Coordinates of C-alpha atoms in Angstrom, one line a residue:
Chain A
M1 CA -3.9 27.4 -41.3
A2 CA -1.1 29.2 -40.2
V3 CA 0.9 27.1 -37.5
T4 CA 0.8 28.8 -34.2
K5 CA 3.9 29.7 -32.0
A6 CA 1.9 27.6 -29.1
Q7 CA 1.6 24.7 -31.5
K8 CA 5.3 24.7 -32.1
E9 CA 6.4 25.0 -28.6
Q10 CA 4.1 22.3 -27.7
A11 CA 5.6 20.0 -30.6
A12 CA 9.0 20.8 -29.3
K13 CA 8.1 20.0 -25.6
F14 CA 6.7 16.6 -27.1
Y15 CA 9.8 15.8 -28.8
E16 CA 12.1 17.0 -26.1
T17 CA 10.3 14.8 -23.6
M18 CA 10.4 11.8 -26.1
S19 CA 14.2 12.4 -26.8
T20 CA 15.1 12.7 -23.1
I21 CA 13.2 9.3 -22.2
R22 CA 15.0 7.7 -25.3
H23 CA 18.6 9.0 -24.4
F24 CA 18.1 8.2 -20.5
E25 CA 16.8 4.6 -21.6
E26 CA 19.7 3.9 -23.8
S27 CA 22.3 5.5 -21.2
I28 CA 20.6 2.9 -18.5
K29 CA 20.9 -0.1 -21.0
H30 CA 24.3 0.4 -21.9
D31 CA 25.3 0.8 -18.1
S32 CA 23.3 -2.0 -17.0
L33 CA 24.8 -4.5 -19.5
A34 CA 28.3 -3.2 -18.5
G35 CA 27.2 -4.0 -15.0
E36 CA 27.4 -0.5 -13.7
I37 CA 23.7 -0.5 -12.7
P38 CA 22.6 -3.0 -10.1
G39 CA 19.4 -4.8 -10.1
F40 CA 16.7 -5.1 -12.8
V41 CA 15.8 -2.4 -15.3
H42 CA 12.8 -2.4 -17.6
L43 CA 12.9 -0.1 -20.6
Y44 CA 10.5 2.2 -22.3
I45 CA 12.1 2.4 -25.7
G46 CA 9.6 2.5 -28.3
E47 CA 6.5 3.5 -26.0
E48 CA 7.7 7.1 -25.2
A49 CA 4.8 8.7 -27.1
I50 CA 2.3 7.5 -24.4
A51 CA 3.7 8.8 -21.2
T52 CA 4.8 12.0 -23.1
G53 CA 1.2 12.4 -24.5
V54 CA -0.6 11.6 -21.4
C55 CA 1.6 13.8 -19.0
A56 CA 1.4 16.7 -21.2
A57 CA -2.2 16.9 -20.7
L58 CA -1.8 16.8 -16.8
R59 CA -1.2 19.5 -14.5
K60 CA 1.8 19.4 -12.0
D61 CA -0.2 18.6 -9.1
D62 CA -2.3 15.8 -10.8
M63 CA -1.0 12.3 -9.9
I64 CA 0.3 9.3 -11.6
E65 CA 0.8 5.6 -10.6
S66 CA 3.6 4.2 -12.5
T67 CA 5.0 0.6 -13.5
H68 CA 8.2 -1.3 -13.3
R69 CA 8.7 -0.1 -16.6
G70 CA 8.4 3.6 -15.1
H71 CA 11.4 5.8 -16.1
G72 CA 9.5 7.2 -19.0
H73 CA 6.5 8.1 -17.0
C74 CA 8.6 10.0 -14.6
I75 CA 10.4 12.2 -16.9
A76 CA 7.3 12.8 -18.8
K77 CA 5.7 14.2 -15.4
G78 CA 8.7 16.5 -15.3
A79 CA 11.1 14.8 -12.9
D80 CA 14.7 15.6 -12.3
V81 CA 16.9 13.4 -14.6
N82 CA 19.9 13.6 -12.5
K83 CA 18.0 12.7 -9.3
M84 CA 16.4 9.9 -11.3
M85 CA 19.7 8.6 -12.6
A86 CA 21.4 8.7 -9.3
E87 CA 18.2 6.6 -7.9
I88 CA 19.0 4.1 -10.6
F89 CA 22.6 3.7 -9.6
G90 CA 21.7 3.6 -5.8
K91 CA 22.9 6.9 -4.9
K92 CA 22.3 9.1 -1.9
T93 CA 21.4 12.0 -4.1
G94 CA 18.7 9.7 -5.9
M95 CA 15.0 10.5 -5.8
C96 CA 14.4 7.9 -3.1
Q97 CA 17.8 8.4 -1.7
G98 CA 18.9 5.0 -2.9
R99 CA 16.0 3.1 -1.0
G100 CA 14.1 2.3 -4.2
G101 CA 16.0 2.0 -7.3
S102 CA 14.7 1.6 -10.9
M103 CA 11.4 -0.1 -9.8
H104 CA 10.4 2.2 -7.2
I105 CA 11.4 5.7 -8.4
A106 CA 8.8 8.3 -7.5
D107 CA 8.8 12.1 -7.1
F108 CA 5.9 13.2 -4.9
S109 CA 6.6 16.8 -5.5
I110 CA 5.4 16.6 -8.9
G111 CA 2.6 14.1 -8.3
M112 CA 4.5 11.0 -9.4
L113 CA 3.4 8.5 -6.5
G114 CA 5.7 5.8 -7.5
A115 CA 6.5 3.1 -9.9
N116 CA 5.2 -0.2 -8.6
G117 CA 7.1 -3.5 -8.7
V118 CA 3.8 -5.4 -8.5
V119 CA 2.4 -5.7 -11.9
G120 CA -1.3 -4.3 -11.5
G121 CA -0.5 -2.8 -8.0
G122 CA -1.4 1.0 -9.2
Y123 CA -4.9 0.7 -10.2
N124 CA -6.4 0.9 -6.5
L125 CA -3.7 3.7 -5.4
A126 CA -4.5 5.8 -8.3
T127 CA -8.3 5.3 -7.5
G128 CA -8.1 6.1 -4.0
A129 CA -5.8 9.1 -4.6
A130 CA -8.8 10.0 -6.9
L131 CA -11.4 9.4 -4.3
A132 CA -9.3 11.3 -1.7
N133 CA -8.7 14.4 -4.0
R134 CA -12.5 14.4 -5.2
M135 CA -14.6 13.2 -2.0
V136 CA -12.4 14.2 0.7
L137 CA -10.0 17.0 0.0
K138 CA -12.5 18.6 -2.4
N139 CA -9.9 19.9 -5.2
D140 CA -10.1 19.0 -8.9
K141 CA -6.8 17.1 -9.2
V142 CA -6.9 14.0 -11.7
S143 CA -5.1 10.9 -11.1
V144 CA -3.6 8.6 -14.0
V145 CA -2.7 4.9 -13.9
F146 CA -0.3 3.4 -16.4
F147 CA -0.6 -0.4 -17.0
G148 CA 0.4 -2.9 -19.4
D149 CA -1.5 -5.5 -21.3
G150 CA -0.2 -8.1 -18.9
A151 CA -1.5 -6.2 -15.8
S152 CA -4.9 -5.8 -17.2
N153 CA -5.5 -9.6 -16.3
R154 CA -5.2 -8.6 -12.6
G155 CA -8.1 -8.9 -10.5
T156 CA -7.3 -5.4 -9.0
F157 CA -8.1 -4.0 -12.3
H158 CA -11.7 -5.0 -12.0
E159 CA -11.9 -3.6 -8.4
A160 CA -10.5 -0.5 -9.3
M161 CA -12.4 0.3 -12.5
N162 CA -15.6 -0.8 -11.1
V163 CA -15.6 1.8 -8.2
A164 CA -14.0 4.4 -10.2
S165 CA -17.0 4.3 -12.5
A166 CA -19.5 3.9 -9.8
W167 CA -18.3 6.9 -7.9
H168 CA -17.3 8.9 -11.1
L169 CA -13.8 9.2 -9.8
P170 CA -11.3 11.5 -11.7
V171 CA -9.0 8.5 -12.8
I172 CA -7.6 7.7 -16.4
F173 CA -6.8 4.3 -16.9
V174 CA -4.0 4.3 -19.5
N175 CA -3.4 0.8 -21.2
E176 CA 0.0 0.6 -22.9
M177 CA -0.9 -2.0 -25.0
N178 CA 2.7 -3.4 -25.9
C179 CA 1.8 -7.1 -26.6
W180 CA 3.9 -8.9 -24.2
A181 CA 3.4 -9.7 -20.5
S182 CA 7.1 -10.6 -19.9
T183 CA 7.7 -13.6 -22.2
T184 CA 4.2 -14.3 -22.8
P185 CA 2.4 -12.9 -25.9
Y186 CA -0.6 -10.9 -24.9
R187 CA -3.2 -13.1 -27.2
T188 CA -2.3 -16.3 -25.6
T189 CA -3.6 -15.5 -22.2
C190 CA -6.5 -13.2 -23.2
N191 CA -9.4 -13.7 -25.9
T192 CA -10.2 -9.8 -25.8
E193 CA -8.3 -8.3 -28.7
N194 CA -8.9 -4.7 -27.7
I195 CA -8.6 -4.5 -24.0
S196 CA -10.5 -1.3 -24.0
D197 CA -13.5 -3.3 -24.9
R198 CA -13.6 -4.1 -21.2
A199 CA -14.3 -0.5 -20.5
Y200 CA -18.1 -0.8 -21.9
G201 CA -18.9 -3.3 -19.3
Y202 CA -18.1 -0.6 -16.8
H203 CA -19.9 2.0 -18.5
V204 CA -16.5 3.9 -19.0
P205 CA -15.8 5.1 -22.3
G206 CA -12.9 3.0 -24.0
V207 CA -10.8 5.0 -26.3
I208 CA -8.0 3.1 -28.8
V209 CA -5.4 5.4 -29.8
D210 CA -2.2 5.0 -31.8
G211 CA 0.5 4.6 -28.9
Q212 CA 3.2 5.7 -31.3
D213 CA 1.8 9.0 -32.4
V214 CA 2.4 11.5 -29.5
F215 CA -0.1 14.1 -30.8
A216 CA -3.1 11.4 -30.9
V217 CA -2.0 10.2 -27.4
Y218 CA -2.2 13.9 -26.2
E219 CA -5.7 14.6 -27.8
A220 CA -7.2 11.6 -26.2
A221 CA -5.6 12.5 -22.8
K222 CA -6.9 15.8 -23.1
T223 CA -10.4 14.7 -23.5
A224 CA -10.1 12.3 -20.6
V225 CA -8.8 14.7 -18.3
E226 CA -11.4 17.3 -19.1
R227 CA -13.7 14.7 -18.4
A228 CA -12.5 13.7 -15.1
R229 CA -11.9 17.4 -14.0
K230 CA -15.5 18.0 -14.6
G231 CA -16.4 15.2 -12.3
E232 CA -17.7 12.8 -15.2
G233 CA -15.7 10.1 -14.1
P234 CA -13.2 7.7 -15.7
T235 CA -11.8 7.2 -18.9
F236 CA -9.9 4.0 -20.4
I237 CA -7.5 4.8 -23.0
E238 CA -5.8 1.8 -24.7
A239 CA -2.6 2.9 -26.5
K240 CA -1.3 0.4 -29.0
T241 CA 2.3 0.2 -28.8
Y242 CA 5.0 -2.8 -28.8
R243 CA 7.7 -3.6 -26.3
I244 CA 10.7 -3.1 -28.3
E245 CA 13.3 -4.3 -25.6
G246 CA 13.6 -7.5 -23.5
H247 CA 11.2 -7.6 -20.5
Y248 CA 14.3 -6.4 -18.6
V249 CA 17.9 -5.6 -19.6
G250 CA 19.8 -8.7 -20.2
D251 CA 16.5 -10.6 -21.1
P252 CA 17.9 -13.2 -23.6
E253 CA 14.4 -13.0 -25.6
L254 CA 14.3 -16.9 -26.4
Y255 CA 10.4 -16.5 -26.9
R256 CA 10.8 -14.1 -29.9
E257 CA 12.6 -13.3 -33.2
R258 CA 14.8 -10.4 -32.8
E259 CA 14.5 -9.4 -36.6
E260 CA 10.8 -9.0 -36.2
T261 CA 11.0 -6.7 -33.2
Q262 CA 13.8 -4.6 -35.2
K263 CA 11.3 -4.4 -37.9
I264 CA 8.5 -3.2 -35.9
F265 CA 10.6 -0.6 -34.3
H266 CA 11.8 0.5 -37.7
D267 CA 8.2 0.8 -38.8
T268 CA 6.7 2.4 -35.7
D269 CA 9.4 4.3 -33.8
P270 CA 7.6 7.2 -32.1
L271 CA 10.4 9.7 -32.4
K272 CA 10.6 8.6 -36.1
M273 CA 6.7 8.9 -36.3
F274 CA 6.9 12.4 -34.8
R275 CA 9.5 13.6 -37.2
I276 CA 7.1 12.6 -40.2
K277 CA 4.1 14.1 -38.4
A278 CA 5.9 17.3 -37.3
A279 CA 7.1 17.8 -41.0
K280 CA 3.7 17.2 -42.5
L281 CA 2.0 19.7 -39.9
K282 CA 4.9 22.3 -40.2
V283 CA 5.5 22.5 -36.5
M284 CA 9.1 21.4 -36.5
T285 CA 11.7 20.7 -38.9
A286 CA 14.1 17.8 -38.8
K287 CA 17.1 20.2 -38.0
E288 CA 15.1 21.5 -34.9
C289 CA 14.7 17.8 -33.9
D290 CA 18.4 17.0 -34.4
A291 CA 19.3 20.1 -32.0
I292 CA 16.8 18.6 -29.4
D293 CA 18.3 15.3 -29.6
E294 CA 21.8 16.6 -29.1
K295 CA 20.6 18.7 -26.0
C296 CA 19.0 15.7 -24.7
A297 CA 22.2 13.7 -25.2
E298 CA 24.3 16.0 -23.4
K299 CA 21.6 16.2 -20.4
I300 CA 21.7 12.7 -20.0
K301 CA 25.5 12.8 -20.2
A302 CA 25.5 14.8 -17.3
A303 CA 23.0 13.0 -15.5
K304 CA 25.1 9.9 -15.7
K305 CA 28.1 12.1 -14.5
F306 CA 26.1 13.5 -11.5
A307 CA 25.0 9.8 -10.5
M308 CA 28.6 8.3 -11.0
E309 CA 30.1 11.0 -8.9
S310 CA 27.6 10.9 -6.2
E311 CA 28.1 8.9 -3.0
Y312 CA 26.0 5.8 -1.8
P313 CA 23.7 6.3 1.1
D314 CA 25.6 6.0 4.2
S315 CA 25.2 2.3 5.8
S316 CA 24.4 3.6 9.0
E317 CA 21.1 5.1 7.6
Y318 CA 19.5 2.0 6.5
M319 CA 16.6 2.0 9.1
K320 CA 15.8 5.5 7.8
Y321 CA 12.3 6.0 6.9
V322 CA 10.8 2.6 7.9
Y323 CA 8.5 4.8 10.1
V324 CA 7.9 8.3 10.7
D325 CA 7.6 8.0 14.2
Chain B
M1 CA -16.6 7.8 35.1
R2 CA -18.7 6.8 32.1
K3 CA -19.4 3.2 31.1
L4 CA -19.2 2.4 27.5
T5 CA -19.0 -0.5 25.3
F6 CA -15.8 -1.3 23.5
A7 CA -17.6 -0.6 20.2
Q8 CA -19.3 2.6 21.6
A9 CA -15.6 3.9 22.6
T10 CA -14.2 3.2 19.0
C11 CA -17.2 5.3 17.8
E12 CA -16.0 8.1 20.4
A13 CA -12.5 8.1 18.8
M14 CA -13.5 8.2 15.4
A15 CA -15.9 11.2 16.0
E16 CA -13.4 13.0 18.0
T17 CA -10.7 12.7 15.3
M18 CA -13.3 13.3 12.4
E19 CA -14.5 16.6 14.3
K20 CA -10.8 17.9 14.5
D21 CA -9.5 16.6 11.1
P22 CA -11.7 17.0 7.9
T23 CA -9.3 14.9 6.0
V24 CA -10.5 11.8 8.1
F25 CA -12.7 9.3 6.4
A26 CA -13.7 5.7 6.6
M27 CA -14.7 3.2 4.2
G28 CA -15.4 -0.4 3.9
E29 CA -18.5 -2.7 3.6
D30 CA -21.8 -2.2 5.5
L31 CA -20.4 1.0 7.3
A32 CA -22.8 3.7 6.1
R33 CA -26.3 2.2 6.3
Q34 CA -25.6 -0.6 8.7
G35 CA -23.0 1.1 10.9
G36 CA -20.8 -1.6 10.8
I37 CA -21.8 -5.1 10.9
F38 CA -20.9 -4.9 14.7
G39 CA -22.2 -1.5 15.4
Q40 CA -18.7 -0.2 15.5
F41 CA -19.5 2.8 13.2
K42 CA -23.2 3.3 14.7
G43 CA -24.1 6.8 14.5
L44 CA -21.1 8.1 12.7
P45 CA -22.6 8.2 9.0
D46 CA -25.2 10.7 10.3
Q47 CA -22.9 12.8 12.2
F48 CA -20.4 12.9 9.3
P49 CA -22.6 12.6 6.0
G50 CA -20.5 11.7 3.0
R51 CA -17.5 10.7 5.1
I52 CA -18.4 7.2 6.2
L53 CA -18.6 5.1 2.7
D54 CA -20.2 1.9 1.7
T55 CA -17.6 0.4 -0.7
P56 CA -18.2 -2.5 -3.2
I57 CA -17.1 -5.9 -2.0
S58 CA -13.6 -5.2 -3.2
E59 CA -11.0 -5.8 -0.4
T60 CA -8.2 -4.8 -2.7
F61 CA -9.8 -1.6 -3.7
I62 CA -10.7 -0.8 0.0
I63 CA -7.1 -1.3 1.2
G64 CA -5.4 -0.2 -1.9
G65 CA -7.7 2.8 -2.4
G66 CA -7.2 3.7 1.3
V67 CA -3.3 3.6 0.6
G68 CA -3.8 5.9 -2.5
A69 CA -6.0 8.3 -0.6
A70 CA -3.4 8.3 2.2
L71 CA -0.5 9.0 -0.5
A72 CA -2.9 11.8 -1.8
G73 CA -3.2 13.7 1.7
A74 CA -6.2 12.0 3.6
R75 CA -6.3 10.2 6.6
P76 CA -8.3 7.2 5.8
V77 CA -9.7 4.5 8.1
V78 CA -10.5 1.1 6.3
D79 CA -12.5 -1.6 7.8
M80 CA -12.1 -5.1 6.7
H81 CA -15.4 -6.7 7.7
F82 CA -13.7 -9.8 9.2
A83 CA -10.0 -10.1 9.9
D84 CA -10.3 -13.3 8.0
F85 CA -10.8 -11.7 4.6
I86 CA -7.5 -9.9 5.1
G87 CA -5.7 -12.4 3.0
V88 CA -7.5 -10.9 -0.2
P89 CA -5.7 -7.4 -0.1
M90 CA -2.3 -8.9 1.2
D91 CA -0.3 -7.2 -1.5
E92 CA -1.9 -3.7 -0.8
I93 CA -0.8 -4.3 3.0
F94 CA 2.6 -5.5 2.8
N95 CA 4.1 -4.4 -0.8
Q96 CA 2.1 -0.9 -1.0
M97 CA 1.0 0.2 2.6
A98 CA 4.0 -1.0 4.4
K99 CA 6.8 -0.1 1.9
A100 CA 5.9 3.2 0.2
R101 CA 7.3 5.2 2.8
Y102 CA 10.8 3.6 2.7
M103 CA 11.2 2.8 -0.9
F104 CA 10.3 6.2 -1.9
G105 CA 13.2 7.6 0.7
G106 CA 10.8 9.3 3.1
Q107 CA 8.6 11.1 0.4
A108 CA 5.4 9.4 1.1
T109 CA 3.4 9.2 4.3
V110 CA 0.6 6.6 4.9
P111 CA -1.4 7.8 7.8
L112 CA -3.9 4.9 7.4
V113 CA -5.7 2.7 9.8
L114 CA -6.9 -0.6 8.9
R115 CA -9.8 -2.0 11.5
A116 CA -9.8 -5.7 11.4
P117 CA -12.7 -7.6 13.8
D118 CA -11.2 -10.9 14.6
G119 CA -11.7 -13.7 16.9
M120 CA -14.1 -16.8 17.6
T121 CA -17.8 -15.7 17.9
F122 CA -21.4 -16.8 17.1
Q123 CA -20.1 -20.3 15.8
G124 CA -18.4 -18.5 12.8
A125 CA -16.3 -21.5 11.7
A126 CA -13.2 -21.5 9.8
Q127 CA -13.3 -18.4 7.6
H128 CA -15.0 -16.2 10.1
S129 CA -13.3 -16.6 13.5
Q130 CA -9.9 -16.3 13.1
C131 CA -7.0 -14.2 15.0
V132 CA -4.5 -13.5 12.3
E133 CA -2.5 -10.6 14.0
A134 CA 0.9 -12.6 14.2
W135 CA 1.1 -12.4 10.2
F136 CA 1.6 -8.8 10.5
P137 CA 4.5 -7.9 13.2
H138 CA 6.8 -9.7 10.5
I139 CA 6.4 -6.8 8.3
P140 CA 8.5 -3.8 8.7
G141 CA 6.8 -0.5 7.8
I142 CA 3.4 -1.3 9.8
K143 CA 2.2 -1.1 13.4
V144 CA -0.1 -3.6 14.9
V145 CA -2.2 -2.9 17.8
A146 CA -4.7 -5.1 19.6
P147 CA -6.4 -3.5 22.8
S148 CA -8.3 -5.4 25.4
N149 CA -11.0 -3.0 26.9
P150 CA -13.1 -0.1 26.0
Y151 CA -10.8 2.7 27.2
D152 CA -7.8 1.4 25.4
A153 CA -10.1 0.7 22.5
K154 CA -10.7 4.4 22.3
M155 CA -7.3 5.9 23.0
V156 CA -5.6 3.3 20.8
L157 CA -7.7 4.0 17.8
K158 CA -7.1 7.8 18.3
A159 CA -3.5 7.4 18.5
A160 CA -3.8 5.0 15.5
I161 CA -5.5 7.6 13.4
E162 CA -3.5 10.4 14.5
S163 CA -0.3 8.3 13.6
D164 CA 1.6 9.3 10.3
D165 CA 2.6 5.4 10.0
P166 CA 0.1 2.9 8.8
V167 CA -1.6 0.9 11.8
L168 CA -3.5 -2.4 11.7
Y169 CA -6.2 -2.3 14.7
F170 CA -7.3 -5.8 15.7
E171 CA -10.6 -5.6 17.7
N172 CA -12.0 -8.8 18.9
K173 CA -15.6 -9.2 17.9
I174 CA -16.6 -10.7 21.7
L175 CA -14.9 -7.5 23.2
Y176 CA -17.5 -5.2 21.2
K177 CA -20.2 -5.6 23.7
E178 CA -18.1 -5.4 26.9
K179 CA -18.6 -2.3 29.1
G180 CA -15.8 -0.7 30.7
E181 CA -15.2 2.6 32.5
L182 CA -14.0 5.8 30.4
P183 CA -12.9 8.9 32.1
E184 CA -14.4 12.2 30.9
V185 CA -12.5 13.3 27.7
A186 CA -10.8 16.3 29.5
D187 CA -9.2 13.5 31.8
Q188 CA -8.4 11.0 29.1
V189 CA -4.6 10.0 28.9
P190 CA -3.3 9.7 25.1
Y191 CA -1.8 6.3 24.2
T192 CA 1.4 6.0 22.9
I193 CA 1.7 3.3 20.4
G194 CA 4.4 0.7 21.3
K195 CA 3.9 0.9 25.0
A196 CA 2.6 -2.1 27.3
R197 CA 0.7 -1.7 30.5
V198 CA 1.4 -3.6 33.9
E199 CA -2.3 -3.9 34.5
R200 CA -2.0 -6.0 37.8
E201 CA 1.2 -6.0 39.5
G202 CA 2.7 -9.3 41.1
T203 CA 5.9 -10.9 42.1
D204 CA 5.6 -14.5 41.1
V205 CA 4.7 -15.1 37.7
T206 CA 4.4 -12.7 34.6
I207 CA 1.3 -13.3 32.3
V208 CA 1.5 -11.7 29.1
S209 CA -1.4 -11.0 26.5
Y210 CA -3.4 -8.6 24.4
S211 CA -6.9 -8.3 23.2
I212 CA -9.3 -11.0 24.2
G213 CA -6.3 -13.0 25.4
M214 CA -6.4 -10.6 28.5
K215 CA -9.8 -12.2 29.9
N216 CA -7.7 -15.6 30.5
A217 CA -4.8 -13.7 31.8
R218 CA -7.0 -11.7 34.2
A219 CA -9.1 -15.0 35.2
A220 CA -5.9 -16.8 35.8
A221 CA -4.3 -14.2 37.9
D222 CA -7.4 -14.5 40.2
L223 CA -7.5 -18.2 40.3
L224 CA -3.7 -18.0 41.2
A225 CA -4.3 -15.4 43.8
K226 CA -6.6 -17.9 45.8
D227 CA -3.5 -20.1 46.1
G228 CA -1.3 -16.9 47.3
I229 CA 0.5 -16.7 43.7
K230 CA 0.8 -13.3 42.7
A231 CA 0.7 -13.1 39.2
E232 CA 1.8 -9.8 37.3
V233 CA -0.4 -9.3 34.3
V234 CA 1.3 -7.5 31.4
D235 CA -1.2 -6.1 28.7
L236 CA 0.9 -5.8 25.4
I237 CA -1.5 -3.4 23.6
T238 CA 0.9 -2.9 20.7
L239 CA 2.5 -5.9 19.0
S240 CA 4.5 -3.8 16.6
P241 CA 6.7 -2.1 17.7
W242 CA 6.2 -4.0 21.0
D243 CA 7.3 -3.2 24.5
K244 CA 10.1 -5.5 25.3
E245 CA 11.4 -3.4 28.1
T246 CA 8.1 -3.8 30.0
V247 CA 7.9 -7.6 29.5
L248 CA 11.7 -8.3 30.2
N249 CA 11.4 -5.9 33.4
S250 CA 8.8 -7.9 34.7
V251 CA 10.2 -11.2 34.1
K252 CA 13.4 -10.2 35.8
K253 CA 11.2 -9.5 38.8
T254 CA 8.8 -12.4 38.6
H255 CA 11.4 -15.0 37.1
R256 CA 8.5 -16.7 35.3
L257 CA 6.7 -16.2 32.1
C258 CA 3.2 -17.3 30.8
V259 CA 2.2 -15.9 27.4
V260 CA -1.3 -16.4 26.1
H261 CA -3.3 -15.5 22.9
E262 CA -6.5 -16.8 21.2
A263 CA -4.5 -17.1 17.9
V264 CA -3.0 -20.5 16.9
K265 CA -0.2 -21.1 19.2
Q266 CA 2.4 -22.2 16.4
S267 CA 4.3 -19.1 15.1
G268 CA 1.7 -17.0 17.4
F269 CA 3.0 -13.9 18.6
G270 CA 3.7 -15.6 21.9
A271 CA 6.6 -17.3 20.3
E272 CA 8.1 -13.7 19.5
I273 CA 7.8 -13.1 23.1
S274 CA 9.0 -16.3 24.3
A275 CA 12.1 -16.2 22.1
T276 CA 13.0 -12.7 22.9
V277 CA 12.8 -13.4 26.9
A278 CA 14.6 -16.5 26.2
E279 CA 17.3 -14.4 24.3
E280 CA 17.6 -11.5 26.7
A281 CA 16.6 -12.9 30.1
M282 CA 17.1 -16.6 30.1
E283 CA 19.3 -16.4 33.5
Y284 CA 16.3 -14.6 35.2
L285 CA 14.0 -17.8 34.4
D286 CA 13.5 -20.2 37.3
A287 CA 11.0 -22.3 35.0
P288 CA 10.6 -23.2 31.4
I289 CA 8.3 -20.5 29.5
L290 CA 4.5 -21.4 29.2
R291 CA 2.7 -20.5 25.8
Y292 CA -0.9 -21.1 25.5
G293 CA -2.9 -20.6 22.1
A294 CA -5.1 -22.3 19.9
P295 CA -4.0 -25.9 18.8
F296 CA -3.0 -26.1 14.9
C297 CA -6.4 -26.6 13.6
P298 CA -9.0 -24.4 11.5
I299 CA -11.6 -23.2 13.7
P300 CA -14.4 -25.9 13.7
F301 CA -18.0 -25.4 13.4
A302 CA -19.9 -27.6 16.1
P303 CA -19.9 -26.3 19.4
T304 CA -18.6 -29.8 20.5
L305 CA -15.4 -29.3 18.2
E306 CA -14.9 -25.3 18.7
K307 CA -14.7 -25.3 22.3
M308 CA -11.4 -27.8 21.8
V309 CA -9.5 -24.8 20.1
R310 CA -10.4 -22.4 23.1
V311 CA -8.0 -21.5 25.7
Y312 CA -9.2 -21.4 29.4
P313 CA -8.2 -19.6 32.5
E314 CA -7.8 -23.3 34.0
D315 CA -5.4 -24.3 31.5
L316 CA -3.1 -21.3 32.5
Y317 CA -3.8 -21.9 36.3
K318 CA -2.7 -25.6 36.0
G319 CA 0.2 -24.6 34.0
I320 CA 1.6 -21.9 36.1
K321 CA 0.9 -24.1 39.3
G322 CA 3.3 -26.6 37.5
M323 CA 6.0 -23.9 37.4
F324 CA 6.6 -23.8 41.2

């Protein structure tokens, strides 16, 4: 079957989003290690295909709840990287005008309702947003909550899953199964190999997908979004991935072998996986991917320049935004 | 003038705001079928079908879901069943509800009301009797109110629902059944969150309280009046942001301060009031500040024990007499 223009455009969009995230995170990593970025930063390197595939299935007015490892979700939902970078540098021109930083990045204009510094803090917020949209505001917007395997052991998971299922709410639970809860390997604290097994207990479809394959993630998300929009309720998507970086930038990673992580990255890097699959599907060539990488590198360089040249917020405004009135 | 109970007055506030704004809805345990376990939602489920929701027993969802609903553009009223259960969704309150607006740089508004029935009643014992309001004025980003009579119950709840900031509304379980006069709707004066009221003017001592503590304040003022001591009674109504000016002005006039609440005295809200008066009006005081609250003890079950953790008007009367 001939490849359509739409398929090519979609593939290019997938790759551009993933490449933007990769370049963004590498720039952040460099600047954080150099001491130019204050505070904690948690990188999404190696997990790019998940946010990219899921958000590609969403509309601009759909809503997402993100995590402390949230830059990828924010970019994939369509946020401006200049404003994101400025926020991570704590500048006045940042998404949150320097009030939030990396762990609280948000862009309400595109339904990105915030990264959350509390692990497992997003389920109820996304489910509540879904409730409001469906039952109160009577629209067809869909919510997505991203969470890791560590967060799946929070009690909030149960409360939100149960009510989302009971009321058929349009919320999609996207589990980024990256095998690590900070320094603790997932299987040492949980006897459920596939977290999506739990979905069965809530009468929610549980889907396992290769989190390194953006095409597969997109297809799973698309099905879940259609189901949610039709009022058929939530879906649980478990995207198998791996946390390539330390828990935070600067993590000495005493709990694992760096060589093993490198090997996993070598074998499963979602950008590399994309190139292989795109060539097979004949939707993109390596040259086209290289051109996108170059463009993204420039975009992120410009974002850093924008952030560096921006001013810090005026100290006198520290009380602004505590209350509306 | 009409006479309504405190619970009925809160229903009126809900009905009026729900009528006006279709984005207002309520959720919590036992609201739709039961009308609230204290009758504080009675009639509303029939009047507003589908807008008063019975949730599972899932406090983190009730509050966190409320915050999410507010972020999405609705105006939720969430009910905590008993204020004692508020520890369960504490993260949803102090890390999500209170922080969203600030940490997202003003992008978020959280127009949510959390209703929390509190106080000693029906021999409820340690986990169904507490007054926990003092935990929350320590948290920037939320507002805290605790009305003491039916008219305020209505006007404060209306103001809370209409506020674009999250508001914790503490409603005392004993007060629910108390009747009070309410003007006709057209004559009602909107309440501004953050304003205290001098309920009774006096010249000799200022008694500050809120919620059910006001019963002690009023009764003590009556006892003192018999001895010719004119107490000024201030109903704080809002605990955060609280009306320092009204309290300080009163103390500057009377030169004596007594604070009272049903909550535990140690680290209670009375401590904040007392400290502020000591900081800002020490030179006006003719006597040490008096503070009344429950002893540092969980609420016991047996009546012979429970009565020991209550504050009585006679306590205030004796203490205040000693100031002269």
